[in-house]
Short mmCIF file of C-alpha atoms in Angstrom, two decimals:
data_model
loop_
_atom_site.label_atom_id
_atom_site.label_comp_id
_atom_site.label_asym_id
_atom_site.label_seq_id
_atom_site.Cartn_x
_atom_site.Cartn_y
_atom_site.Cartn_z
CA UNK B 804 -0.91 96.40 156.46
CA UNK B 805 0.63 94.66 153.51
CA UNK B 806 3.16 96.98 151.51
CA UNK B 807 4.56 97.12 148.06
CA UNK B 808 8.67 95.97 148.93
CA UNK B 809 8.39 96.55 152.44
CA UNK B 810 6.33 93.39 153.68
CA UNK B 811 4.01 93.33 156.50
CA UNK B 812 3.22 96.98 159.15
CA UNK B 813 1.95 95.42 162.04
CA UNK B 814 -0.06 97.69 164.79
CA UNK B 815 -1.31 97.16 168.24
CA UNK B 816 -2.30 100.53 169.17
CA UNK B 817 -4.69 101.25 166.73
CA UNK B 818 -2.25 102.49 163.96
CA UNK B 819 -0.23 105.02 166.09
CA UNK B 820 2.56 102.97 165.71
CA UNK B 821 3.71 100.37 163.44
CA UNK B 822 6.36 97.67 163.04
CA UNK B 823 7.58 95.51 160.54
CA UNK B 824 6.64 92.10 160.75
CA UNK B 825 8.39 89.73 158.30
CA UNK B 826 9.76 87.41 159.95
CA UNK B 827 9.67 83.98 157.36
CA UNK B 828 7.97 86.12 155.04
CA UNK B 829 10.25 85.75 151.21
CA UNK B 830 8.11 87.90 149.24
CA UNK B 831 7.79 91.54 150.69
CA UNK B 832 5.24 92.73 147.77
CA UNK B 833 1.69 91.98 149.60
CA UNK B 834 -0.93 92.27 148.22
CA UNK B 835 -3.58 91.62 150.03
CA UNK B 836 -4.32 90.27 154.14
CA UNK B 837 -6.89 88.26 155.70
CA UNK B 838 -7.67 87.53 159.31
CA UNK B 839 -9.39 84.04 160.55
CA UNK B 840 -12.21 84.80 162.90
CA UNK B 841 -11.47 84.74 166.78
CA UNK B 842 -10.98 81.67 167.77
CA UNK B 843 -13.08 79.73 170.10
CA UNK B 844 -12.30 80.13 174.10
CA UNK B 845 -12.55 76.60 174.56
CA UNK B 846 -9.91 75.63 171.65
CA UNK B 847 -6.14 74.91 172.43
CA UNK B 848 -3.50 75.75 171.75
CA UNK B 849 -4.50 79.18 171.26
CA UNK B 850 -4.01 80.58 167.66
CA UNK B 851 -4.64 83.91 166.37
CA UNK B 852 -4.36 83.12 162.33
CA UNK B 853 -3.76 85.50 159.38
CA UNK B 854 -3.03 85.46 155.69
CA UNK B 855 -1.48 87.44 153.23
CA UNK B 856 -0.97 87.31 149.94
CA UNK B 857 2.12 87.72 147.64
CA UNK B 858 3.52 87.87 144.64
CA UNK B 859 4.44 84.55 144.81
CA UNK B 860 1.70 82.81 146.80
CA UNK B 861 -0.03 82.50 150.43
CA UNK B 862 1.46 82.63 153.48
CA UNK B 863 0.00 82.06 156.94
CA UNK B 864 0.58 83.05 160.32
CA UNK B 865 -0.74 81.36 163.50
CA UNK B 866 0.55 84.22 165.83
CA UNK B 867 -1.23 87.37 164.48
CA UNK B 868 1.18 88.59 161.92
CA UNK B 869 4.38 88.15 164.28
CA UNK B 870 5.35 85.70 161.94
CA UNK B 871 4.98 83.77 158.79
CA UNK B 872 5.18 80.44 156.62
CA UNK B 873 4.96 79.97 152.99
CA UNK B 874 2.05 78.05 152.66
CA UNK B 875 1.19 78.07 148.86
CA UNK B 876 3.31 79.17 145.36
CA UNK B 877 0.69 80.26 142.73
CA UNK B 878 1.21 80.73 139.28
CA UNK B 879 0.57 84.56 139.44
CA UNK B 880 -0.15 87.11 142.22
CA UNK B 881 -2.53 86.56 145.08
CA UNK B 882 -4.52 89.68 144.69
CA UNK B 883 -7.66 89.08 147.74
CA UNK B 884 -7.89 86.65 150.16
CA UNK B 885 -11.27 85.29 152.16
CA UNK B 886 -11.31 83.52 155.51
CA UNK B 887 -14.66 81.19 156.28
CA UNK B 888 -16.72 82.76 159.01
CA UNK B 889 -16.46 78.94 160.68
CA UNK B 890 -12.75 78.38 160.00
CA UNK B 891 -12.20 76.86 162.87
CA UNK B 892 -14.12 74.63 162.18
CA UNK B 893 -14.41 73.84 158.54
CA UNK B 894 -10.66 75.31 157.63
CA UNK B 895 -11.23 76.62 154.54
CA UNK B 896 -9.49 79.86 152.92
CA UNK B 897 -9.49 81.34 149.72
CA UNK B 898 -6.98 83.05 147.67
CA UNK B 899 -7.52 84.95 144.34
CA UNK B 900 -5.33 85.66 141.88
CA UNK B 901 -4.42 87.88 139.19
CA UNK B 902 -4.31 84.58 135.87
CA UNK B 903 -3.53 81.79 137.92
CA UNK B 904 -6.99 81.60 139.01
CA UNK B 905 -8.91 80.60 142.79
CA UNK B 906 -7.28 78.32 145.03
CA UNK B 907 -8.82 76.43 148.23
CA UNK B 908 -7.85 75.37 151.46
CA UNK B 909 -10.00 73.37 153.76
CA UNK B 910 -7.36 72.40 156.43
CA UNK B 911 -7.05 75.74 158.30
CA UNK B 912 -4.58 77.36 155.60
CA UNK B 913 -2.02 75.08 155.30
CA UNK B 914 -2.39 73.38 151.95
CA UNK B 915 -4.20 74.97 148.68
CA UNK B 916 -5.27 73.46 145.48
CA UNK B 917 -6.42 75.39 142.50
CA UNK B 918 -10.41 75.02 142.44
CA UNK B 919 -11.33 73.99 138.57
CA UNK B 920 -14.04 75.63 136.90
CA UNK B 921 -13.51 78.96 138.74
CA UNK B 922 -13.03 82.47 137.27
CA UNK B 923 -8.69 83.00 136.15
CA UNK B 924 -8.72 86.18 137.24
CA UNK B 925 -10.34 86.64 140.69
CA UNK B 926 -10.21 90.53 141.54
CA UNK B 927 -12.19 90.41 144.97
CA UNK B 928 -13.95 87.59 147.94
CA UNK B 929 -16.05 87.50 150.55
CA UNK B 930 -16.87 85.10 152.82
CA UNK B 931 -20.47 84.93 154.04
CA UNK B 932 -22.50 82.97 156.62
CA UNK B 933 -24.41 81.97 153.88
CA UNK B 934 -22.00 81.33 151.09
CA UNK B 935 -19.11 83.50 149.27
CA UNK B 936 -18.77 85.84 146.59
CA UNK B 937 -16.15 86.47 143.56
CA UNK B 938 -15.63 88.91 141.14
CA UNK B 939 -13.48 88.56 138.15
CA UNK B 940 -12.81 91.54 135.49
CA UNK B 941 -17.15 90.65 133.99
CA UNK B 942 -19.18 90.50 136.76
CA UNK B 943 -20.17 88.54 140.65
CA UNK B 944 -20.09 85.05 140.75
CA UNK B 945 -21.45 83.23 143.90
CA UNK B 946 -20.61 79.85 145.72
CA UNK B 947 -22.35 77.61 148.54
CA UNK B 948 -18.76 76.46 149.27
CA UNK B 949 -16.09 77.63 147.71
CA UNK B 950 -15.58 74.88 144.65
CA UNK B 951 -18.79 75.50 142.59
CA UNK B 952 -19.19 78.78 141.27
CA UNK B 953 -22.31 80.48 139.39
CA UNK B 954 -22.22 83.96 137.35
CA UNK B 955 -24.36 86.32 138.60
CA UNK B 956 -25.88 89.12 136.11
CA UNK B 957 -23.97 92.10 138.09
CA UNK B 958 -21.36 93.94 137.18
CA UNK B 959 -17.50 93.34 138.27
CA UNK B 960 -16.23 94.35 141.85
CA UNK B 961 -12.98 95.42 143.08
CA UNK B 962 -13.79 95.26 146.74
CA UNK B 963 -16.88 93.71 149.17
CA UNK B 964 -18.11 95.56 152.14
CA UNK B 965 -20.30 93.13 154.43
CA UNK B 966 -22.74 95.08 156.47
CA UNK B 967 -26.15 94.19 158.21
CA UNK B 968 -28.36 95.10 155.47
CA UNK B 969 -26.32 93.18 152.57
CA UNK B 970 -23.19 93.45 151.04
CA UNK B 971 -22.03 96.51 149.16
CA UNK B 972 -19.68 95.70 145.97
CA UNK B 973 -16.81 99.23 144.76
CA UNK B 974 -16.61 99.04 141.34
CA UNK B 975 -15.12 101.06 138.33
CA UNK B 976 -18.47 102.48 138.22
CA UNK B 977 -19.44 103.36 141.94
CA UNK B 978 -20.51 101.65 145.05
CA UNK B 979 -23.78 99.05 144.51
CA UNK B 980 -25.66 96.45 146.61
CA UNK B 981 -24.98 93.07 145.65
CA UNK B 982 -28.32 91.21 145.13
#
Protein backbone atom coordinates (compact mmCIF):
# COMPACT_ATOMS: atom_id res chain seq x y z
CA UNK A 1 0.00 0.00 0.00
CA UNK A 2 1.52 3.32 -0.88
CA UNK A 3 0.81 6.11 1.85
CA UNK A 4 0.71 9.83 1.95
CA UNK A 5 4.29 10.57 4.32
CA UNK A 6 4.55 7.20 5.49
CA UNK A 7 5.98 5.29 2.32
CA UNK A 8 5.31 1.81 1.44
CA UNK A 9 2.73 -0.95 4.04
CA UNK A 10 3.86 -4.11 2.93
CA UNK A 11 1.59 -7.41 3.78
CA UNK A 12 2.08 -11.08 3.53
CA UNK A 13 -0.83 -12.32 5.31
CA UNK A 14 -3.43 -10.95 3.41
CA UNK A 15 -3.57 -7.48 5.16
CA UNK A 16 -3.72 -8.70 8.83
CA UNK A 17 -0.57 -7.30 9.34
CA UNK A 18 1.53 -4.76 7.80
CA UNK A 19 5.08 -3.39 7.78
CA UNK A 20 6.83 -0.61 6.52
CA UNK A 21 8.89 -1.15 3.68
CA UNK A 22 11.14 1.79 2.66
CA UNK A 23 14.13 0.77 2.56
CA UNK A 24 16.02 3.15 -0.47
CA UNK A 25 12.80 4.66 -0.91
CA UNK A 26 13.52 9.07 -0.63
CA UNK A 27 10.12 10.09 -1.27
CA UNK A 28 7.52 8.62 1.29
CA UNK A 29 4.36 10.37 -0.53
CA UNK A 30 3.22 7.35 -2.99
CA UNK A 31 1.07 7.64 -5.03
CA UNK A 32 0.39 4.98 -6.81
CA UNK A 33 1.97 0.89 -7.06
CA UNK A 34 2.32 -1.51 -9.74
CA UNK A 35 3.28 -5.15 -9.75
CA UNK A 36 5.18 -6.93 -12.90
CA UNK A 37 3.48 -10.16 -13.72
CA UNK A 38 4.93 -13.49 -12.16
CA UNK A 39 7.79 -14.21 -13.54
CA UNK A 40 8.55 -17.15 -15.64
CA UNK A 41 9.71 -20.58 -13.71
CA UNK A 42 12.34 -21.09 -16.06
CA UNK A 43 13.95 -17.40 -15.67
CA UNK A 44 16.98 -16.71 -13.28
CA UNK A 45 17.78 -15.09 -11.07
CA UNK A 46 14.47 -15.02 -9.65
CA UNK A 47 12.82 -11.50 -9.40
CA UNK A 48 9.61 -10.56 -8.03
CA UNK A 49 9.37 -6.70 -9.48
CA UNK A 50 7.22 -3.75 -8.33
CA UNK A 51 6.78 -0.06 -8.88
CA UNK A 52 5.62 2.81 -7.18
CA UNK A 53 5.22 6.05 -7.83
CA UNK A 54 6.21 9.33 -6.04
CA UNK A 55 6.20 12.64 -5.80
CA UNK A 56 9.31 12.83 -7.29
CA UNK A 57 9.46 9.97 -9.80
CA UNK A 58 9.54 5.96 -10.19
CA UNK A 59 11.10 3.69 -8.20
CA UNK A 60 11.49 -0.07 -8.63
CA UNK A 61 11.93 -2.99 -6.63
CA UNK A 62 13.19 -6.43 -7.77
CA UNK A 63 12.39 -8.12 -4.34
CA UNK A 64 8.60 -7.54 -3.90
CA UNK A 65 8.51 -4.27 -2.12
CA UNK A 66 11.37 -5.26 0.49
CA UNK A 67 13.23 -2.72 -1.09
CA UNK A 68 13.68 0.07 -3.50
CA UNK A 69 15.79 2.16 -6.15
CA UNK A 70 15.11 5.45 -7.63
CA UNK A 71 14.71 4.68 -11.02
CA UNK A 72 13.23 7.88 -12.68
CA UNK A 73 12.82 11.92 -11.45
CA UNK A 74 9.76 13.38 -13.31
CA UNK A 75 8.88 16.76 -13.60
CA UNK A 76 5.64 16.37 -11.50
CA UNK A 77 3.96 13.52 -9.55
CA UNK A 78 3.63 9.98 -10.78
CA UNK A 79 -0.03 9.58 -10.23
CA UNK A 80 -0.73 5.58 -11.98
CA UNK A 81 1.57 3.26 -13.05
CA UNK A 82 1.02 0.15 -15.75
CA UNK A 83 3.16 -2.97 -16.00
CA UNK A 84 3.08 -4.94 -19.66
CA UNK A 85 1.32 -8.24 -19.31
CA UNK A 86 4.77 -9.68 -21.17
CA UNK A 87 7.29 -7.66 -19.12
CA UNK A 88 9.47 -10.11 -18.93
CA UNK A 89 9.82 -10.19 -21.92
CA UNK A 90 9.34 -6.92 -23.67
CA UNK A 91 10.28 -4.68 -20.34
CA UNK A 92 8.19 -2.02 -20.74
CA UNK A 93 6.39 0.12 -17.85
CA UNK A 94 4.49 3.08 -17.78
CA UNK A 95 4.22 5.92 -15.48
CA UNK A 96 1.63 8.80 -15.54
CA UNK A 97 1.83 11.90 -14.23
CA UNK A 98 0.04 14.73 -12.89
CA UNK A 99 1.77 17.86 -15.91
CA UNK A 100 4.86 16.25 -16.62
CA UNK A 101 3.17 13.95 -18.86
CA UNK A 102 3.70 9.73 -19.80
CA UNK A 103 6.95 8.26 -19.52
CA UNK A 104 8.23 4.73 -20.95
CA UNK A 105 10.42 2.10 -20.06
CA UNK A 106 11.19 -0.83 -22.23
CA UNK A 107 14.18 -2.32 -20.27
CA UNK A 108 12.32 -3.95 -17.33
CA UNK A 109 11.93 -0.52 -15.30
CA UNK A 110 15.13 0.72 -15.09
CA UNK A 111 15.36 3.69 -17.40
CA UNK A 112 12.26 6.04 -18.54
CA UNK A 113 11.95 8.62 -21.18
CA UNK A 114 9.06 10.95 -21.55
CA UNK A 115 6.90 9.51 -24.61
CA UNK A 116 6.17 12.75 -27.01
CA UNK A 117 2.87 13.29 -28.30
CA UNK A 118 1.13 11.77 -25.24
CA UNK A 119 -1.59 13.31 -23.01
CA UNK A 120 0.37 15.96 -19.94
CA UNK A 121 -1.78 14.94 -17.56
CA UNK A 122 -2.25 11.13 -17.43
CA UNK A 123 -4.90 10.38 -14.55
CA UNK A 124 -5.17 6.46 -15.06
CA UNK A 125 -3.38 3.05 -17.31
CA UNK A 126 -3.94 -0.15 -18.10
CA UNK A 127 -2.07 -2.56 -19.61
CA UNK A 128 -3.82 -5.04 -21.91
CA UNK A 129 -2.94 -8.18 -23.89
CA UNK A 130 -4.03 -6.35 -26.65
CA UNK A 131 -2.77 -2.86 -26.17
CA UNK A 132 -3.10 -0.10 -23.23
CA UNK A 133 -5.31 2.51 -22.21
CA UNK A 134 -4.95 6.30 -20.81
CA UNK A 135 -7.08 8.73 -19.52
CA UNK A 136 -6.24 12.31 -19.09
CA UNK A 137 -8.74 15.02 -17.41
CA UNK A 138 -11.07 14.79 -21.45
CA UNK A 139 -11.51 11.46 -22.20
CA UNK A 140 -9.67 7.49 -23.08
CA UNK A 141 -6.96 7.44 -25.29
CA UNK A 142 -5.64 4.01 -26.56
CA UNK A 143 -2.13 2.64 -27.67
CA UNK A 144 -0.80 -0.62 -29.57
CA UNK A 145 2.43 0.05 -27.60
CA UNK A 146 2.79 2.49 -25.40
CA UNK A 147 4.42 5.53 -27.71
CA UNK A 148 1.49 6.23 -30.13
CA UNK A 149 -1.56 7.31 -28.63
CA UNK A 150 -5.20 7.88 -30.23
CA UNK A 151 -8.28 9.80 -28.45
CA UNK A 152 -11.05 7.83 -28.06
CA UNK A 153 -14.70 9.56 -27.98
CA UNK A 154 -15.30 8.43 -24.13
CA UNK A 155 -15.33 10.25 -21.35
CA UNK A 156 -12.27 10.68 -18.74
CA UNK A 157 -11.37 7.84 -16.18
CA UNK A 158 -9.90 7.90 -12.85
CA UNK A 159 -9.37 4.21 -12.50
CA UNK A 160 -9.48 0.80 -15.00
CA UNK A 161 -10.88 -2.41 -13.82
CA UNK A 162 -9.81 -5.35 -16.30
CA UNK A 163 -12.27 -8.16 -16.16
CA UNK A 164 -13.24 -11.05 -18.65
CA UNK A 165 -15.94 -9.34 -20.37
CA UNK A 166 -13.97 -5.88 -21.01
CA UNK A 167 -12.65 -3.29 -19.07
CA UNK A 168 -14.72 -1.12 -16.78
CA UNK A 169 -13.47 2.72 -16.55
CA UNK A 170 -14.68 4.90 -12.56
CA UNK A 171 -15.26 8.15 -13.51
CA UNK A 172 -16.63 11.49 -11.99
CA UNK A 173 -19.77 10.34 -13.43
CA UNK A 174 -20.10 6.53 -12.49
CA UNK A 175 -18.70 3.24 -13.49
CA UNK A 176 -18.85 2.53 -17.63
CA UNK A 177 -17.51 -0.11 -20.08
CA UNK A 178 -14.78 1.04 -22.09
CA UNK A 179 -15.53 0.28 -25.79
Amino acid sequence: AGTAGGGVLRTTNRGRHWSVCNFGLFDFDVLALAWAPVQPAALWPPVQVAFAGALGGVYRSPNGGRGWKQVATTPAPVLTLAVAPDFHTSGVVLAGTEGGGLWHADDGGYTFAPVPGAPQIVNALLARPDGWLLSDAERIWRSADGLTWTATNQPPALTFLATSDGVLAGGMDGVYWVE
